[in-house]
PDB file of C-alpha atoms in Angstrom:
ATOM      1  CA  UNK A   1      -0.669  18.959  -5.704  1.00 53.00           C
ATOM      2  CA  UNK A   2      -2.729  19.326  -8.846  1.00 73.00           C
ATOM      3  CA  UNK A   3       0.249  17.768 -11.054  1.00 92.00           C
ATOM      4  CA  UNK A   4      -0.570  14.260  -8.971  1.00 96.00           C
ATOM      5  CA  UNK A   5      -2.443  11.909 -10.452  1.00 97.00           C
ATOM      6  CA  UNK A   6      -3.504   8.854  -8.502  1.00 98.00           C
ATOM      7  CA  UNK A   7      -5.147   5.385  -9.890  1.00 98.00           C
ATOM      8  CA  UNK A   8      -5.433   1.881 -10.298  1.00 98.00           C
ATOM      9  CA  UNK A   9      -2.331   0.251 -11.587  1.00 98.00           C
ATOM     10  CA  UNK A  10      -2.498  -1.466 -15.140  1.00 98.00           C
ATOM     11  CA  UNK A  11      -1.065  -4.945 -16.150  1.00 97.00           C
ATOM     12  CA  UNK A  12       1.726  -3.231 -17.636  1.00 97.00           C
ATOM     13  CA  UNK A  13       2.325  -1.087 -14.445  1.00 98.00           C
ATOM     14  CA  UNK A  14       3.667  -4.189 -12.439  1.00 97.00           C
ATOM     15  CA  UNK A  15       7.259  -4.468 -13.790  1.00 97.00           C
ATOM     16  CA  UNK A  16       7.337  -0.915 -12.724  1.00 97.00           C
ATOM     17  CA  UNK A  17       6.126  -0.971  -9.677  1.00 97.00           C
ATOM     18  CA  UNK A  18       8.232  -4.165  -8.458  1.00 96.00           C
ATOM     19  CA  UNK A  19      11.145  -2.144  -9.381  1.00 95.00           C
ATOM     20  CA  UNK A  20      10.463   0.941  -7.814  1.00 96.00           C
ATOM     21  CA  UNK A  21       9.333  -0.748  -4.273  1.00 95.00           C
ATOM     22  CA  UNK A  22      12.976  -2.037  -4.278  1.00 93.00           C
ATOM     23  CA  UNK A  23      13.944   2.083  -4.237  1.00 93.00           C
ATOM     24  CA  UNK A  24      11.146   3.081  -2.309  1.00 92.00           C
ATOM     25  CA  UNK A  25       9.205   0.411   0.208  1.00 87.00           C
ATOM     26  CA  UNK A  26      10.597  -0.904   3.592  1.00 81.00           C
ATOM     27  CA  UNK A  27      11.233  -4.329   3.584  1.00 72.00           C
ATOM     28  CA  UNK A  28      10.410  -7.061   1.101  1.00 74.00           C
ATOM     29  CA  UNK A  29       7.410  -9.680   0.805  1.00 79.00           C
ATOM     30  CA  UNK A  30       6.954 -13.081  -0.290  1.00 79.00           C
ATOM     31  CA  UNK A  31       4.490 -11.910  -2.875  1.00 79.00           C
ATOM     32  CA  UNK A  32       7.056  -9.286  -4.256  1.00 84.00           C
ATOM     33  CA  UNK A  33       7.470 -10.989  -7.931  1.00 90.00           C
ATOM     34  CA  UNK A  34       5.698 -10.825 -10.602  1.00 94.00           C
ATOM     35  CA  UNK A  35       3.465 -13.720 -10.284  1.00 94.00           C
ATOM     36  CA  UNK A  36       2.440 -11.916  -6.750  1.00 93.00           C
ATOM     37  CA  UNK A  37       1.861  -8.505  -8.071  1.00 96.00           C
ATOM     38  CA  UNK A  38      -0.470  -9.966 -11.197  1.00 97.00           C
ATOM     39  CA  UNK A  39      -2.471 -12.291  -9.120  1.00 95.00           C
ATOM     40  CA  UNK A  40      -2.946  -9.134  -7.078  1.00 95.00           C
ATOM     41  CA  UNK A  41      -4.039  -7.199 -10.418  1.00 97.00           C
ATOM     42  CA  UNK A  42      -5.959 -10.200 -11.520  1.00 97.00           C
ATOM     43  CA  UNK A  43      -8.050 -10.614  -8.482  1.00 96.00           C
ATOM     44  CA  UNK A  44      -8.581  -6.661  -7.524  1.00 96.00           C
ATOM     45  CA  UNK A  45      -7.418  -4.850 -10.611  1.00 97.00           C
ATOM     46  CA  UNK A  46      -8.799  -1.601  -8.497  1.00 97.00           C
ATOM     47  CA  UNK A  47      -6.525  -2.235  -5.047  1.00 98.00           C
ATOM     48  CA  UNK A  48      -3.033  -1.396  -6.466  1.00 98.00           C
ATOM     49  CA  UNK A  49      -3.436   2.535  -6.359  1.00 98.00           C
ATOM     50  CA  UNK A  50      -0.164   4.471  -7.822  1.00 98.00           C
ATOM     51  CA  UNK A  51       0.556   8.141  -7.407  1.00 98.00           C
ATOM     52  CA  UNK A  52       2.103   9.861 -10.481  1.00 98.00           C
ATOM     53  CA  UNK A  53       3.431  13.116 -10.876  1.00 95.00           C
ATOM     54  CA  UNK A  54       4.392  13.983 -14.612  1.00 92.00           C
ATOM     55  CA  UNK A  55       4.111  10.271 -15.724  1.00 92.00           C
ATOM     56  CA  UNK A  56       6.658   9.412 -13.320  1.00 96.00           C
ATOM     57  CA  UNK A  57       5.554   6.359 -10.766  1.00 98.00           C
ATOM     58  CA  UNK A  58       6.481   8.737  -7.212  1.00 98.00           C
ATOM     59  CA  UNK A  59       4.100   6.287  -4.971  1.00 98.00           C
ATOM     60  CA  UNK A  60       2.066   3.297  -4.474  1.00 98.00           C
ATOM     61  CA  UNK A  61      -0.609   1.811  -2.303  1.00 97.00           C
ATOM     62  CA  UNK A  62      -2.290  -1.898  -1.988  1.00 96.00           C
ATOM     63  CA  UNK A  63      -6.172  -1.181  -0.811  1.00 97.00           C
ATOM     64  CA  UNK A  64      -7.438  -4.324  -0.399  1.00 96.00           C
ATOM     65  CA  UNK A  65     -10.861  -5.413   0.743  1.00 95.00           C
ATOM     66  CA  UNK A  66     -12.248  -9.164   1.278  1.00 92.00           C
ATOM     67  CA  UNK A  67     -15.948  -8.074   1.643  1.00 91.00           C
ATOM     68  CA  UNK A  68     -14.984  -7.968   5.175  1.00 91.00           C
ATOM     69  CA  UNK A  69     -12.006  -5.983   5.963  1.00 92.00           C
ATOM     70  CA  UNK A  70      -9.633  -3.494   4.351  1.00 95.00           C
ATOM     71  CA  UNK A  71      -6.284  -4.173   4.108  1.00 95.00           C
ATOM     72  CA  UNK A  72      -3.242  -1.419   3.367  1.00 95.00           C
ATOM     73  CA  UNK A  73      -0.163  -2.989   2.506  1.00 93.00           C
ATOM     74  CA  UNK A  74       2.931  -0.948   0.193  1.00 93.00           C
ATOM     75  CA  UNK A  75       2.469   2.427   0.901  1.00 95.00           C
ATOM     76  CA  UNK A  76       5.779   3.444  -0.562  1.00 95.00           C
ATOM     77  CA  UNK A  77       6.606   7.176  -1.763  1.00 96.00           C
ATOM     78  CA  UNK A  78       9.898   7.788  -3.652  1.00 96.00           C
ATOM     79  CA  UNK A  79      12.644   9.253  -1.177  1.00 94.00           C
ATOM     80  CA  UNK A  80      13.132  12.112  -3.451  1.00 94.00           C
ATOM     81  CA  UNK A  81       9.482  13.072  -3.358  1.00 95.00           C
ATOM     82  CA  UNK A  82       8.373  12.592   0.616  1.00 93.00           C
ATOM     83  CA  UNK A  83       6.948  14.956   2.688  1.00 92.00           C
ATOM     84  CA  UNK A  84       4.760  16.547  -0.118  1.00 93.00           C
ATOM     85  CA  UNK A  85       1.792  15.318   0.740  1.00 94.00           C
ATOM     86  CA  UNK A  86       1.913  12.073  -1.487  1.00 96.00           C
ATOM     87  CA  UNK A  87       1.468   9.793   1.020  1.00 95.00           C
ATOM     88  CA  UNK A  88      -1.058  11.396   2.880  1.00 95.00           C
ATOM     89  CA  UNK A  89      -2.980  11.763  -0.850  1.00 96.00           C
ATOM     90  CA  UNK A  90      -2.628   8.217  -1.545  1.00 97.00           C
ATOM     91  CA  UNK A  91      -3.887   6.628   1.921  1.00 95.00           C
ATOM     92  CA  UNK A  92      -7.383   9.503   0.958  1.00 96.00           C
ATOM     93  CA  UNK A  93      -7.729   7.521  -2.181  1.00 98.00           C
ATOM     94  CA  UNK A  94      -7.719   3.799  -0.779  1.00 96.00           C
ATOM     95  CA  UNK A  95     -10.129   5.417   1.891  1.00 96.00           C
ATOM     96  CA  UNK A  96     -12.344   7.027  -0.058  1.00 97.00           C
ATOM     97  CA  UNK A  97     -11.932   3.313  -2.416  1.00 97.00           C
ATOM     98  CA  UNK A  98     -13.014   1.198   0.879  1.00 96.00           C
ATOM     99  CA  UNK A  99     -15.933   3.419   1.859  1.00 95.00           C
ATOM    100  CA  UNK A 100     -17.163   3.299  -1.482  1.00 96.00           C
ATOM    101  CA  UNK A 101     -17.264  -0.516  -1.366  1.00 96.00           C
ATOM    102  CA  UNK A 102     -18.803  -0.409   2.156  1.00 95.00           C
ATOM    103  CA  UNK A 103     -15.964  -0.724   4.223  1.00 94.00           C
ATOM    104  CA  UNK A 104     -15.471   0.112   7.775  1.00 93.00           C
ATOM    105  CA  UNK A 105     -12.652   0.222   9.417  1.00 92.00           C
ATOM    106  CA  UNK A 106      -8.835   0.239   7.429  1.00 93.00           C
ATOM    107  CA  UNK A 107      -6.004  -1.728   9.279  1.00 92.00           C
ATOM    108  CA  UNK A 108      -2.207  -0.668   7.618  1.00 90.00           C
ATOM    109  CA  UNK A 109       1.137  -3.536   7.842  1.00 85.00           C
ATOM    110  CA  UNK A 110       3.494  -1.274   9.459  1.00 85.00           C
ATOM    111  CA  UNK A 111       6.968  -2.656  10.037  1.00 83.00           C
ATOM    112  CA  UNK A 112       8.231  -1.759  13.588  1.00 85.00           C
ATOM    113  CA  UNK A 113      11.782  -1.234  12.563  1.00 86.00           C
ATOM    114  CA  UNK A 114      10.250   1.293   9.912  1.00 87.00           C
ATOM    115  CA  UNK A 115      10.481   4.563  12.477  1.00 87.00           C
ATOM    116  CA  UNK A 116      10.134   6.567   9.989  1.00 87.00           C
ATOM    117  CA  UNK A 117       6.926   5.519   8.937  1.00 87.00           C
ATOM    118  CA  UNK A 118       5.399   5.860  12.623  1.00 90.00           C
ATOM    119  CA  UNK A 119       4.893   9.572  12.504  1.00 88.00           C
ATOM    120  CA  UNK A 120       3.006   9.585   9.228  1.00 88.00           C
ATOM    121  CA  UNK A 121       0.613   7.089  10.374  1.00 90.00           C
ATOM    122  CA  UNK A 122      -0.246   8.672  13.543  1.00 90.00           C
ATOM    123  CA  UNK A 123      -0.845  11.491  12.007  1.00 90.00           C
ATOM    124  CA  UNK A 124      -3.104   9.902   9.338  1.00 88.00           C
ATOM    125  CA  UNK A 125      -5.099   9.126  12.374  1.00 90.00           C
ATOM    126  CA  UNK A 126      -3.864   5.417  12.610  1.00 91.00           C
ATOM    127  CA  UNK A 127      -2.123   3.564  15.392  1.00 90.00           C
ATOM    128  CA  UNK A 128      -0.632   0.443  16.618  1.00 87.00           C
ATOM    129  CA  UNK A 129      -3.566  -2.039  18.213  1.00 87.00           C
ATOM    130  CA  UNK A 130      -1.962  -3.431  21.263  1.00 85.00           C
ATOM    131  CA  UNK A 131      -4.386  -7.141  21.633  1.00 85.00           C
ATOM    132  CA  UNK A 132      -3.116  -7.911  18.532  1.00 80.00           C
ATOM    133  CA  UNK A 133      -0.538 -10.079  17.279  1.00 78.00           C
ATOM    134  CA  UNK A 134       0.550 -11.069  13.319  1.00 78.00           C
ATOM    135  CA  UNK A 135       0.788 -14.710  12.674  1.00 82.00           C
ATOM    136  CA  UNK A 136       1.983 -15.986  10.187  1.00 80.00           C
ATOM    137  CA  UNK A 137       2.682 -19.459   7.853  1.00 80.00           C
ATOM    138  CA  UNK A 138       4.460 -19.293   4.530  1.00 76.00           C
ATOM    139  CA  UNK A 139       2.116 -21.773   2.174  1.00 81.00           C
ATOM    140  CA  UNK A 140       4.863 -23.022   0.336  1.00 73.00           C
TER     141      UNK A 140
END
């Protein structure tokens, strides 16, 4: 995995990486536009990692930490370039990113439907906290 190269998105990454969640993420957001993405960039311009192999964008990961809590949200690898090790690369980067900023425990948004996802988290040593329920308001 030498040819990977993982790091924090540039301004001119987000067109890219919109379009290539829509080929590789699960689901959609309310913050997947472009306004979202650069107020992302804006406030954290370190939390949107991306994995490249040869230039090309093969995976992406939000790290995000409030001074409190870190967040992982879009931890997307290209379909034609899973189960090489990408994901499990990119989730060691926004690790080694929260413990660096004091961080101490990571929570993941992991879509229940997404089955597929499941095993890879588990075996990233993450899991599903029972007490705990999302809620959620749209602000608009």
């Amino acid at each position: 995995m030498s040819d990977l190269h993982i790091g924090p998105a540039s301004a001119d990454d987000l067109p890219d990486v919109l379009d290539f969640w829509k080929t590789a993420a699960e689901g959609t957001s309310i913050s997947d536009d472009l306004a979202g993405v650069e107020r992302l960039h804006e406030r954290d311009p370190q939390a949107l990692l991306l994995a490249r192999r040869d230039e090309e964008l093969v995976g992406t990961v939000i790290a995000g930490f409030d001074g409190w809590r870190c967040h992982l949200y879009r931890l997307a690898v290209h379909p034609g370039h899973r189960r090489q090790g990408i994901g499990t690369a990119l989730l060691a980067a926004a690790e080694e990113r929260f413990a660096g900023l004091g961080g101490r425990r990571a929570d993941a948004m992991v879509l229940d439907r997404n089955e597929r996802a499941h095993p890879a988290w588990e075996a990233a040593g993450y899991g599903p906290q029972d007490q705990w329920t999302r809620w959620v308001k749209p602000l608009a």
